[in-house]
Short mmCIF file of C-alpha atoms in Angstrom, two decimals:
data_model
loop_
_atom_site.label_atom_id
_atom_site.label_comp_id
_atom_site.label_asym_id
_atom_site.label_seq_id
_atom_site.Cartn_x
_atom_site.Cartn_y
_atom_site.Cartn_z
CA MET T 1 1.67 -11.31 -28.00
CA LYS T 2 3.14 -14.78 -27.58
CA ARG T 3 3.58 -16.37 -24.16
CA SER T 4 7.37 -15.87 -24.26
CA THR T 5 6.93 -12.19 -25.11
CA ALA T 6 4.33 -11.80 -22.37
CA LYS T 7 6.76 -13.23 -19.82
CA ALA T 8 9.46 -10.79 -20.91
CA GLU T 9 7.00 -7.87 -20.70
CA LEU T 10 5.95 -8.93 -17.20
CA LEU T 11 9.55 -8.96 -16.01
CA ASP T 12 10.10 -5.53 -17.54
CA GLN T 13 7.02 -4.27 -15.65
CA GLY T 14 8.34 -5.86 -12.47
CA LEU T 15 11.49 -3.79 -12.80
CA THR T 16 9.71 -0.47 -13.42
CA ILE T 17 7.94 -0.44 -10.04
CA ASP T 18 9.83 0.42 -6.85
CA HIS T 19 11.08 -2.16 -4.35
CA GLU T 20 8.17 -1.94 -1.94
CA GLN T 21 5.74 -2.22 -4.85
CA PHE T 22 7.61 -5.33 -5.97
CA GLU T 23 6.99 -6.80 -2.52
CA GLN T 24 3.31 -5.93 -3.00
CA LEU T 25 3.42 -7.66 -6.39
CA CYS T 26 4.84 -10.80 -4.79
CA LYS T 27 2.08 -10.69 -2.18
CA MET T 28 -0.53 -10.39 -4.94
CA VAL T 29 0.99 -13.31 -6.87
CA ILE T 30 0.94 -15.49 -3.74
CA GLU T 31 -2.65 -14.53 -3.02
CA ARG T 32 -3.81 -15.53 -6.51
CA SER T 33 -1.76 -18.69 -6.90
CA GLU T 34 -1.85 -20.24 -3.40
CA ARG T 35 -4.45 -20.84 -0.70
CA THR T 36 -3.21 -18.86 2.31
CA ARG T 37 -4.46 -16.86 5.25
CA ASP T 38 -2.95 -13.97 7.22
CA LEU T 39 -1.14 -12.90 4.05
CA GLU T 40 0.57 -9.57 4.64
CA LEU T 41 3.69 -7.51 4.12
CA THR T 42 5.84 -7.63 7.22
CA PRO T 43 5.24 -4.37 9.08
CA PHE T 44 8.73 -3.05 9.75
CA ARG T 45 11.70 -2.23 7.58
CA GLY T 46 13.89 -4.06 10.07
CA ASP T 47 12.04 -7.23 9.13
CA GLY T 48 15.01 -9.56 9.45
CA GLY T 49 14.87 -10.60 5.81
CA ILE T 50 11.18 -11.58 5.67
CA ASP T 51 9.20 -9.37 3.28
CA VAL T 52 5.89 -11.26 3.07
CA HIS T 53 4.23 -13.44 5.71
CA ALA T 54 1.48 -16.02 5.20
CA VAL T 55 0.00 -19.09 6.84
CA ILE T 56 -0.72 -22.17 4.72
CA ASP T 57 -3.40 -24.54 5.99
CA ARG T 58 -3.89 -27.93 4.37
CA ASP T 59 -5.62 -31.10 5.48
CA LEU T 60 -2.36 -32.71 6.52
CA PHE T 61 -0.20 -29.77 7.62
CA HIS T 62 -0.13 -26.21 8.89
CA ALA T 63 2.87 -23.97 8.18
CA ARG T 64 4.10 -20.40 8.50
CA LEU T 65 5.53 -19.17 5.19
CA GLY T 66 8.19 -16.47 4.98
CA VAL T 67 8.99 -14.87 1.62
CA GLN T 68 11.91 -12.69 0.60
CA ALA T 69 11.57 -10.52 -2.52
CA LYS T 70 14.65 -9.59 -4.55
CA GLN T 71 14.01 -7.10 -7.35
CA TYR T 72 17.26 -7.50 -9.25
CA ALA T 73 18.14 -6.54 -12.80
CA PRO T 74 19.09 -9.37 -15.20
CA GLY T 75 22.66 -10.46 -14.55
CA ASN T 76 22.55 -9.44 -10.88
CA THR T 77 22.13 -12.93 -9.49
CA VAL T 78 21.07 -13.96 -6.00
CA GLY T 79 23.91 -15.80 -4.28
CA ALA T 80 24.37 -18.41 -1.57
CA ARG T 81 25.06 -15.80 1.12
CA THR T 82 21.56 -14.38 0.63
CA ILE T 83 20.04 -17.85 0.99
CA ARG T 84 22.03 -18.54 4.16
CA GLY T 85 20.90 -15.23 5.63
CA PHE T 86 17.31 -15.98 4.70
CA LYS T 87 17.55 -19.40 6.35
CA GLY T 88 18.68 -17.67 9.55
CA ALA T 89 15.76 -15.23 9.37
CA LEU T 90 13.29 -18.09 8.94
CA SER T 91 14.72 -19.87 11.96
CA ASP T 92 14.91 -16.77 14.15
CA GLN T 93 11.26 -15.90 13.45
CA ASN T 94 9.87 -19.44 13.67
CA TYR T 95 8.90 -19.89 10.04
CA HIS T 96 8.44 -23.46 8.84
CA ILE T 97 8.98 -22.91 5.12
CA GLY T 98 10.50 -20.20 2.97
CA THR T 99 10.52 -18.88 -0.59
CA VAL T 100 12.81 -16.40 -2.32
CA ILE T 101 11.33 -14.61 -5.34
CA THR T 102 13.49 -12.62 -7.73
CA THR T 103 13.22 -10.96 -11.12
CA SER T 104 16.69 -12.28 -12.01
CA SER T 105 18.24 -15.70 -11.30
CA PHE T 106 20.20 -17.67 -8.70
CA THR T 107 23.79 -18.81 -8.63
CA SER T 108 24.50 -22.54 -8.52
CA GLY T 109 25.67 -22.08 -4.93
CA ALA T 110 22.35 -20.48 -4.01
CA VAL T 111 20.47 -23.38 -5.62
CA ASP T 112 22.56 -25.95 -3.72
CA SER T 113 22.06 -24.09 -0.42
CA ALA T 114 18.32 -23.79 -0.97
CA GLU T 115 17.97 -27.48 -1.82
CA ARG T 116 19.77 -28.49 1.40
CA ASP T 117 17.44 -26.32 3.48
CA TYR T 118 14.21 -26.99 1.56
CA ILE T 119 13.85 -23.35 0.51
CA ARG T 120 11.85 -22.75 -2.68
CA LEU T 121 13.48 -20.49 -5.26
CA ILE T 122 11.41 -18.60 -7.83
CA ASP T 123 13.54 -16.94 -10.49
CA GLY T 124 12.32 -14.34 -12.98
CA ASP T 125 11.35 -16.87 -15.64
CA HIS T 126 9.41 -18.97 -13.13
CA LEU T 127 7.71 -15.88 -11.65
CA ALA T 128 6.65 -14.67 -15.07
CA GLY T 129 5.41 -18.18 -15.94
CA ILE T 130 3.22 -18.26 -12.82
CA MET T 131 1.82 -14.85 -13.69
CA VAL T 132 1.02 -15.84 -17.26
CA SER T 133 -0.55 -19.17 -16.28
CA SER T 134 -2.68 -17.52 -13.57
CA GLU T 135 -3.37 -14.41 -15.71
CA ILE T 136 -1.83 -12.10 -13.15
CA GLY T 137 -0.95 -8.83 -14.85
CA VAL T 138 -1.89 -10.23 -18.26
CA VAL T 139 -5.08 -11.29 -19.99
CA GLU T 140 -5.27 -14.20 -22.43
CA ASN T 141 -7.48 -14.27 -25.49
CA GLU T 142 -7.37 -17.29 -27.81
CA GLY T 143 -3.74 -18.03 -27.08
CA SER T 144 -2.55 -14.43 -27.32
CA TYR T 145 -1.63 -12.30 -24.30
CA ASP T 146 -1.86 -8.61 -23.47
CA LEU T 147 -0.72 -6.73 -20.40
CA ASP T 148 -3.64 -5.98 -18.08
CA PRO T 149 -3.67 -2.18 -17.57
CA GLY T 150 -6.14 -2.48 -14.70
CA PHE T 151 -3.64 -4.62 -12.81
CA TRP T 152 -0.61 -2.42 -13.40
CA ASN T 153 -2.54 0.79 -12.71
CA ALA T 154 -2.84 -0.53 -9.16
CA PHE T 155 0.81 0.47 -8.68
CA GLU T 156 0.12 4.16 -9.25
CA LYS T 157 1.41 6.40 -6.49
CA PRO T 158 0.51 10.00 -5.67
CA VAL T 159 2.28 12.21 -8.19
CA ARG T 160 4.89 14.86 -7.52
CA ASP T 161 4.18 17.26 -10.35
CA ASP T 162 3.38 20.93 -10.94
CA VAL T 163 -0.39 20.38 -10.94
CA ILE T 164 -1.78 18.15 -8.20
CA PRO T 165 -4.60 15.87 -9.45
CA SER T 166 -7.95 16.54 -7.79
CA LEU T 167 -7.95 12.96 -6.51
CA GLU T 168 -4.95 13.84 -4.34
CA VAL T 169 -6.66 16.64 -2.42
CA PRO T 170 -8.26 14.77 0.50
CA GLN T 171 -11.98 14.63 1.23
CA ALA T 172 -11.77 12.55 4.42
CA ASP T 173 -11.32 14.46 7.67
CA ASN T 174 -12.13 11.92 10.43
CA PHE T 175 -8.98 10.02 11.32
CA ASP T 176 -10.87 7.61 13.57
CA ILE T 177 -12.60 6.44 10.40
CA VAL T 178 -9.28 6.34 8.50
CA ARG T 179 -8.00 3.94 11.14
CA THR T 180 -11.19 1.89 10.96
CA VAL T 181 -10.83 1.62 7.17
CA LEU T 182 -7.28 0.33 7.66
CA ARG T 183 -8.60 -2.28 10.08
CA ALA T 184 -11.32 -3.20 7.59
CA VAL T 185 -8.75 -3.90 4.87
CA ASP T 186 -6.58 -5.78 7.36
CA ALA T 187 -9.60 -7.96 8.19
CA GLY T 188 -10.20 -8.74 4.50
CA ALA T 189 -12.94 -6.17 3.88
CA ASP T 190 -10.99 -4.72 0.97
CA VAL T 191 -13.65 -3.43 -1.48
CA LYS T 192 -16.17 -0.62 -1.10
CA PRO T 193 -19.27 -2.60 -0.01
CA ALA T 194 -17.26 -4.57 2.56
CA ILE T 195 -15.47 -1.46 3.84
CA THR T 196 -18.81 0.33 4.20
CA GLU T 197 -20.32 -2.52 6.18
CA TYR T 198 -17.26 -2.80 8.42
CA VAL T 199 -17.24 0.93 9.24
CA ARG T 200 -21.00 0.94 9.88
CA THR T 201 -20.59 -1.98 12.28
CA ASN T 202 -17.51 -0.73 14.10
CA GLU T 203 -17.45 3.06 13.89
CA ALA T 204 -20.31 5.02 12.29
CA ASP T 205 -23.67 3.47 11.38
CA THR T 206 -24.47 6.38 9.02
CA PHE T 207 -21.32 5.85 6.94
CA ASP T 208 -22.14 6.33 3.25
CA PRO T 209 -20.69 4.00 0.57
CA ARG T 210 -19.30 7.00 -1.28
CA GLN T 211 -17.25 7.84 1.80
CA SER T 212 -15.51 4.47 1.49
CA ASP T 213 -13.81 5.79 -1.62
CA TYR T 214 -12.86 9.07 0.08
CA TYR T 215 -11.35 7.35 3.09
CA ALA T 216 -9.55 4.62 1.16
CA ILE T 217 -8.01 7.29 -1.08
CA ALA T 218 -7.02 9.28 2.02
CA ALA T 219 -5.22 6.20 3.37
CA TRP T 220 -3.58 5.76 -0.05
CA LEU T 221 -2.35 9.38 0.05
CA LEU T 222 -0.81 8.62 3.43
CA GLU T 223 0.76 5.49 1.85
CA PHE T 224 -1.03 3.27 4.36
CA LEU T 225 -2.95 1.49 1.58
CA HIS T 226 -1.94 0.41 -1.88
CA LYS T 227 -4.24 -0.13 -4.82
CA ASP T 228 -4.89 -3.72 -5.76
CA GLU T 229 -6.37 -4.86 -9.06
CA GLN T 230 -10.04 -4.26 -9.75
CA VAL T 231 -12.62 -6.99 -9.27
CA THR T 232 -16.14 -7.30 -10.64
CA ILE T 233 -18.90 -7.75 -8.05
CA ASP T 234 -22.57 -7.82 -9.04
CA GLY T 235 -21.66 -6.32 -12.41
CA HIS T 236 -19.67 -3.42 -10.92
CA ASP T 237 -15.92 -2.93 -11.27
CA LEU T 238 -14.54 -2.22 -7.81
CA ARG T 239 -11.08 -1.32 -6.62
CA ARG T 240 -9.49 -3.65 -4.10
CA TRP T 241 -7.15 -2.24 -1.48
CA GLY T 242 -4.26 -3.73 0.48
CA LEU T 243 -2.16 -2.60 3.42
CA THR T 244 1.29 -1.27 2.59
CA ARG T 245 4.28 -2.00 4.79
CA THR T 246 3.78 1.46 6.35
CA GLY T 247 0.11 0.71 6.97
CA GLU T 248 1.03 -2.58 8.63
CA GLU T 249 3.54 -0.73 10.79
CA TYR T 250 0.96 1.89 11.81
CA LEU T 251 -1.56 -0.76 12.89
CA ALA T 252 1.17 -2.69 14.72
CA TYR T 253 1.95 0.39 16.83
CA LEU T 254 -1.74 0.89 17.59
CA ASP T 255 -2.24 -2.78 18.46
CA ARG T 256 0.52 -2.75 21.02
CA GLY T 257 -0.61 0.56 22.51
CA ASP T 258 2.40 2.60 21.38
CA GLN T 259 0.44 5.77 20.62
CA ASP T 260 3.54 7.99 20.46
CA ALA T 261 5.12 5.84 17.74
CA ALA T 262 1.80 5.65 15.84
CA ASP T 263 1.41 9.43 16.01
CA ASP T 264 5.00 10.07 14.91
CA LEU T 265 4.47 7.81 11.89
CA LEU T 266 1.16 9.51 11.03
CA TYR T 267 2.75 12.97 11.28
CA ARG T 268 5.59 11.90 8.98
CA GLN T 269 3.15 10.60 6.39
CA LEU T 270 0.95 13.69 6.68
CA ARG T 271 3.88 16.02 5.99
CA ASP T 272 4.75 14.00 2.89
CA VAL T 273 1.32 14.36 1.23
CA GLU T 274 1.94 16.76 -1.64
CA ILE T 275 -0.89 19.24 -1.01
CA ILE T 276 -0.07 19.32 2.71
CA SER T 277 3.59 19.92 1.87
CA ARG T 278 2.75 22.88 -0.36
CA VAL T 279 0.41 24.47 2.19
CA TYR T 280 3.04 23.85 4.87
CA ASN T 281 5.57 25.75 2.76
CA GLU T 282 3.22 28.76 2.76
CA LEU T 283 2.86 28.47 6.52
CA GLU T 284 6.63 28.30 7.03
CA ALA T 285 7.11 31.39 4.87
CA GLY T 286 4.79 33.57 6.96
CA GLY T 287 4.36 31.73 10.23
CA THR T 288 0.58 32.12 10.01
CA ILE T 289 -2.11 31.38 7.43
CA VAL T 290 -5.90 31.26 7.44
CA ARG T 291 -8.21 28.77 5.75
CA SER T 292 -8.85 31.12 2.83
CA ASP T 293 -5.09 31.01 2.17
CA ILE T 294 -5.36 27.22 1.96
CA SER T 295 -8.15 27.68 -0.59
CA ASP T 296 -5.84 29.93 -2.60
CA VAL T 297 -3.07 27.30 -2.59
CA ILE T 298 -5.50 24.60 -3.71
CA ALA T 299 -6.83 26.88 -6.47
CA ALA T 300 -3.29 27.62 -7.67
CA GLU T 301 -1.89 24.10 -7.39
CA THR T 302 -4.83 22.03 -8.70
CA GLU T 303 -7.55 22.18 -11.33
CA LEU T 304 -10.43 22.09 -8.84
CA SER T 305 -13.29 24.57 -9.20
CA ALA T 306 -13.64 27.51 -6.81
CA SER T 307 -16.59 25.98 -4.97
CA THR T 308 -14.72 22.69 -4.56
CA THR T 309 -11.51 24.31 -3.33
CA ASP T 310 -13.36 25.88 -0.40
CA ARG T 311 -14.74 22.48 0.68
CA ARG T 312 -11.41 20.74 0.27
CA ALA T 313 -9.63 23.55 2.15
CA ARG T 314 -11.56 22.61 5.27
CA THR T 315 -10.32 19.01 5.04
CA VAL T 316 -6.74 20.05 4.23
CA GLY T 317 -6.93 22.36 7.25
CA GLU T 318 -8.03 19.43 9.43
CA TRP T 319 -5.06 17.38 8.23
CA LEU T 320 -2.68 20.30 8.79
CA GLY T 321 -4.06 20.93 12.28
CA LEU T 322 -3.19 17.39 13.35
CA LEU T 323 0.51 18.21 13.24
CA PRO T 324 1.85 18.92 16.73
CA GLU T 325 3.78 22.02 15.69
CA ILE T 326 0.67 23.77 14.37
CA ARG T 327 -1.85 25.60 16.57
CA THR T 328 -5.32 26.41 15.24
CA SER T 329 -7.94 28.90 16.35
CA GLY T 330 -11.24 30.27 15.03
CA ARG T 331 -13.64 28.80 12.50
CA GLY T 332 -14.69 29.22 8.89
CA PRO T 333 -12.63 30.98 6.19
CA SER T 334 -10.77 33.00 8.85
CA GLN T 335 -9.67 29.95 10.85
CA GLU T 336 -6.03 30.53 11.69
CA TYR T 337 -3.07 28.14 11.58
CA VAL T 338 0.08 29.15 13.43
CA LEU T 339 3.45 27.44 13.25
CA VAL T 340 4.68 27.15 16.82
CA PRO T 341 8.49 27.49 17.24
#
């Protein structure tokens, strides 16, 4: 397709993802088009108008960058009031420079306000132009452009459908390692070899590379990680991972020693994982289930083989048993899970 068509397609794609994913998209665009460090989604929903944080280091200056993302439909323009509010957020949180990115456009009042306060505005056309020029979300071949499915597949989320994909039945049962994987990604170790090395150094020296996939997917199911586009390393296509806003929030609680808040957030995310939700429904109906019942739910709700369902039932049981309202006893297929009033 032509460049103009590619830009239009990119904006359409930017409107099909949800708002938090659009913030992730803005983060990915910044990462690929600017030299930054400490690039991250701000960890809390009460973020004061700052959606993405970064530090820009150059030979002659050092600056904290705050970014606000506005996923607006065409015709829903960003006005001067938004820019004034953003200026206040930058000042309150000690940011030196700011950028507002939108899929739509800005009113003339917003442009005037931004120019007075040295705030950079990126409208939908400019955003799409950056993405095309940097081949973000598109690939160029002899002057023609195509959407990059590998890039946009990164915005897949766990499905809510009749049949749960096998990928969404967890295989990672050690939550200390889940937390270590989150810290690995936060430290920039965001692909399988780097995650493996980080976990071996900081948590478990026998950690197998295959487990990196299991644990990253587990964190994705909990919506602590999001998929980033694939990269090629030593001839292998590898998935990159990034922290979601919820993942940033979880680590922030842990870093400041607020274990109760971290646990409450983890429990909320656990209950929202589809396979956990369906097993939980069975538990609520009877008050008690055993691990073989979990196997039955997995067999009925997924396309996993019988031998695989038994192995996954153990992990699902471990996840279920983390919830404070559930008491466990026994071992093996007869291990019991009781919902405590």
